[in-house]
Amino acid sequence: DIILKSHPGDAEALGARGIVRYRQKRYDEALVELDAAIKADAKISSNYYNRGLVWEAKSEPKKAIADYDADLKLDPTDADALRNRAAIKAAAEDHAGALADYKAALAIDPNDPDTWVEMALELSALDRHDEELKAYDQALQLKPDHAWALKDRAITLLDMEAWDKAKAAFLAALKVSPNDAEMHASLGEALENLHELSGAEAEYRRAVRLDSKLARGWLDLADLMAQQPGKLKLAIGLYDRAIQIDPKFAHAFVSRARAYVQDEQPAKALADFNHALTLDPQRHEALIERGLLYYRRDDDAKALEDFNAALAKTPKDAVALYDRALVWIDLHKYERAIR
């Protein structure tokens, strides 16, 4: 303010006052100051960068990108501008554009572990998982206890069904974040797929102890119980708990429907399949299983409708093709069954 009294058009002082207003969350005033700063001297890159921050705070991503572009024309080595622009592109699902910006930022500043993790997420979105894992490794070389990198790397290995590696990765991540309920549930999933069922159950129970509102944890525990002799009623109760926590959890309705089928409660199973498909019409496995339920109830027309709908989504699904063939045989349409 003192400088501006004697030099009203000082671009640096106007820019500095603009960033103060930004930090005070007085965004409209910040824009006035930064506009004036840029008008006074259009070659100060930081004023464009700071105005980009204001536009982001005002939820104006296109205007923010325009200012980051202007900043980078004046200062191509501004890694912060590249990172911010990348984050906006990522939010808009321009994953290739975001990846390019993160790579450019890392070429300037390769020692920022968070940027390696952000880049890994974009590689994940592009299904480039081997490169994604290498990016996590780079982050962890820079910061071995980077909780975000440890967790996301483990989740990627789980998604890749690399069960042994996922188990090891979750154990390492949990040393840093021992109270992360989601990770305990995910470790349980890895253990279950390794047929370490007692370990899996312990992890699922630990997950819901840490977070009693973790619907996924109750679902995982219920799925495990449903596989064990004499524990079907217990499993149904656990599915109930998951659904109470998250009434829009389509997966839980499908799983509870399966349990009702096993428990010979077809009306409740049908209601759950119907509700799951209302919540998520794209769940082709629910269509197949509901179709099979209709078939067992001698409702061939509805069974065919569900199998056809499932095959419209996944034309080569062997289960749906087989089940539909059973219906054609029932209807004495053998040529269709053979095809």
Short mmCIF file of N, CA and C in Angstrom, two decimals, residues 38 51 74:
data_model
loop_
_atom_site.label_atom_id
_atom_site.label_comp_id
_atom_site.label_asym_id
_atom_site.label_seq_id
_atom_site.Cartn_x
_atom_site.Cartn_y
_atom_site.Cartn_z
N ILE A 38 -1.51 -6.69 -14.39
CA ILE A 38 -1.22 -7.19 -15.74
C ILE A 38 -1.34 -6.07 -16.76
N ARG A 51 -3.35 -15.00 -10.81
CA ARG A 51 -4.74 -14.82 -11.25
C ARG A 51 -5.36 -16.18 -11.59
N LEU A 74 5.57 -16.94 -20.75
CA LEU A 74 6.60 -16.04 -20.24
C LEU A 74 7.67 -16.79 -19.45
#
